[in-house]
XYZ file of C-alpha atoms in Angstrom:
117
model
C -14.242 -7.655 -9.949
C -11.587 -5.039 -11.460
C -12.456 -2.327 -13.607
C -9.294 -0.695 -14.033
C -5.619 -1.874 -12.753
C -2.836 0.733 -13.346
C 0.985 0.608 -12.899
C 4.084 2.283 -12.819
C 7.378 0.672 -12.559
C 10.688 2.394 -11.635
C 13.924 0.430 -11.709
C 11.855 -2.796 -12.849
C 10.124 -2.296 -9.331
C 6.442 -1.011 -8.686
C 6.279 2.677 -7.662
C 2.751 3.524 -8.104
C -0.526 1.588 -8.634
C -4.211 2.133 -9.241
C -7.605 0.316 -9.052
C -10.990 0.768 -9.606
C -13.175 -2.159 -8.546
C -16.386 -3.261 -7.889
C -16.351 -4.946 -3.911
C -16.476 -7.250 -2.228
C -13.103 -8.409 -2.984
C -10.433 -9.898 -1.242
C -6.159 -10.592 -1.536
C -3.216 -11.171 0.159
C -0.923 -8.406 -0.250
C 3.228 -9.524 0.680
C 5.235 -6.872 1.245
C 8.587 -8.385 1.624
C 11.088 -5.628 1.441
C 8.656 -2.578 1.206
C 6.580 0.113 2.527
C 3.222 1.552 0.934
C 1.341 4.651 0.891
C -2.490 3.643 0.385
C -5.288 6.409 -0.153
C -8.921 5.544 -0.444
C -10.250 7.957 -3.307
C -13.436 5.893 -3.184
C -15.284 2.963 -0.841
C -13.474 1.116 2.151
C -10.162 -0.598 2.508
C -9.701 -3.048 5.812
C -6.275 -4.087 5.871
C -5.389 -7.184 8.439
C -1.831 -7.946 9.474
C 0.048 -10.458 12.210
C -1.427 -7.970 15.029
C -4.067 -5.876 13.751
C -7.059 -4.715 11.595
C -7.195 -1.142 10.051
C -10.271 0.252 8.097
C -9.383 2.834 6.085
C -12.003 4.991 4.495
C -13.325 7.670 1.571
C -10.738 10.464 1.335
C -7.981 8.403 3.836
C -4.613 7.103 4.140
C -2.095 4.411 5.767
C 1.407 4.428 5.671
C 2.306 0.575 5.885
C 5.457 -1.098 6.843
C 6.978 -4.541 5.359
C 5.000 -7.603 6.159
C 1.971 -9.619 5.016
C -1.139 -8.382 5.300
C -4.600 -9.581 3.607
C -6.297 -6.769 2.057
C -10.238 -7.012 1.988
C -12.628 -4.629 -0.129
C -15.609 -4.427 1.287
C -19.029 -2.949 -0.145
C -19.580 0.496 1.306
C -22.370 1.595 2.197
C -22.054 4.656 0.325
C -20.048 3.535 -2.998
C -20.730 1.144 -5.473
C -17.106 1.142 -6.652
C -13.418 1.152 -4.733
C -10.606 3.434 -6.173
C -7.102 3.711 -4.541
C -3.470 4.875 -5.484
C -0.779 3.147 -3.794
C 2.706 4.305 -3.633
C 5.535 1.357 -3.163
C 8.687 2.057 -1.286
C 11.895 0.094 -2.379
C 15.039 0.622 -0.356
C 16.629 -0.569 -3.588
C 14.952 2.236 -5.472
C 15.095 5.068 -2.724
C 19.183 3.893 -2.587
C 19.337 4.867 -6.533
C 17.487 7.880 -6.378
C 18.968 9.109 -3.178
C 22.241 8.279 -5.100
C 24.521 11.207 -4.833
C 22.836 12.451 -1.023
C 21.438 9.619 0.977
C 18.784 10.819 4.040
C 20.379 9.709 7.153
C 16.626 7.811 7.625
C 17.849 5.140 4.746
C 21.089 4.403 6.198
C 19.941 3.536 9.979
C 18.808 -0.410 10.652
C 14.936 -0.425 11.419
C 14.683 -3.197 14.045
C 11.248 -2.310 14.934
C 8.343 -4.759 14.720
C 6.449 -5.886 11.585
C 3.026 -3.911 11.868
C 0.844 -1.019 11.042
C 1.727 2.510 12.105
């Protein structure tokens, strides 16, 4: 069940996000055309995609490419609740803000496979 859902859009796109929740809880989590920054403030976060399974615990983080991945809450064994903050990268959004000097990372092709790094 969520407590607490919290966002921030930039450029009508979602930059940051956070959530308080009671586990278990489960959802499928697209991300199309977009990389996030996950950290675990509180409980456990198992994230499965095409190839893998990641847990990701209290006081960690995962940097996570495009691609689909189910996202499953779990009850901890030492939390009662889950909190996170997510950060959402947009190459649409790093392109406007990077407007006047563009990193030379944004204007190379990635043609690496879909997955967790």
């Amino acid at each position: 069940m969520i407590l607490e859902y919290k966002t921030l859009e930039l450029y009508d796109k979602m930059l940051f996000e956070t959530v308080i929740l009671k586990p278990p809880y489960n959802k499928s989590n697209p991300m199309r055309n977009e990389a996030c920054f996950l950290y675990v403030i509180e409980g456990e976060y198992d994230s499965i995609s095409e190839t893998e399974k990641l847990t990701v615990q209290t006081d960690e983080s995962v940097l996570m490419k495009c691609g689909n991945y189910l996202s499953s809450m779990p009850k901890a064994k030492n939390s009662d609740n889950y909190k996170a903050v997510a950060v959402h990268f947009h190459p649409d959004v790093l392109i406007k803000i990077y407007e006047n000097k563009l990193p030379s990372f944004l204007k190379q092709k990635n043609t690496s496979a879909i997955g967790m790094c």
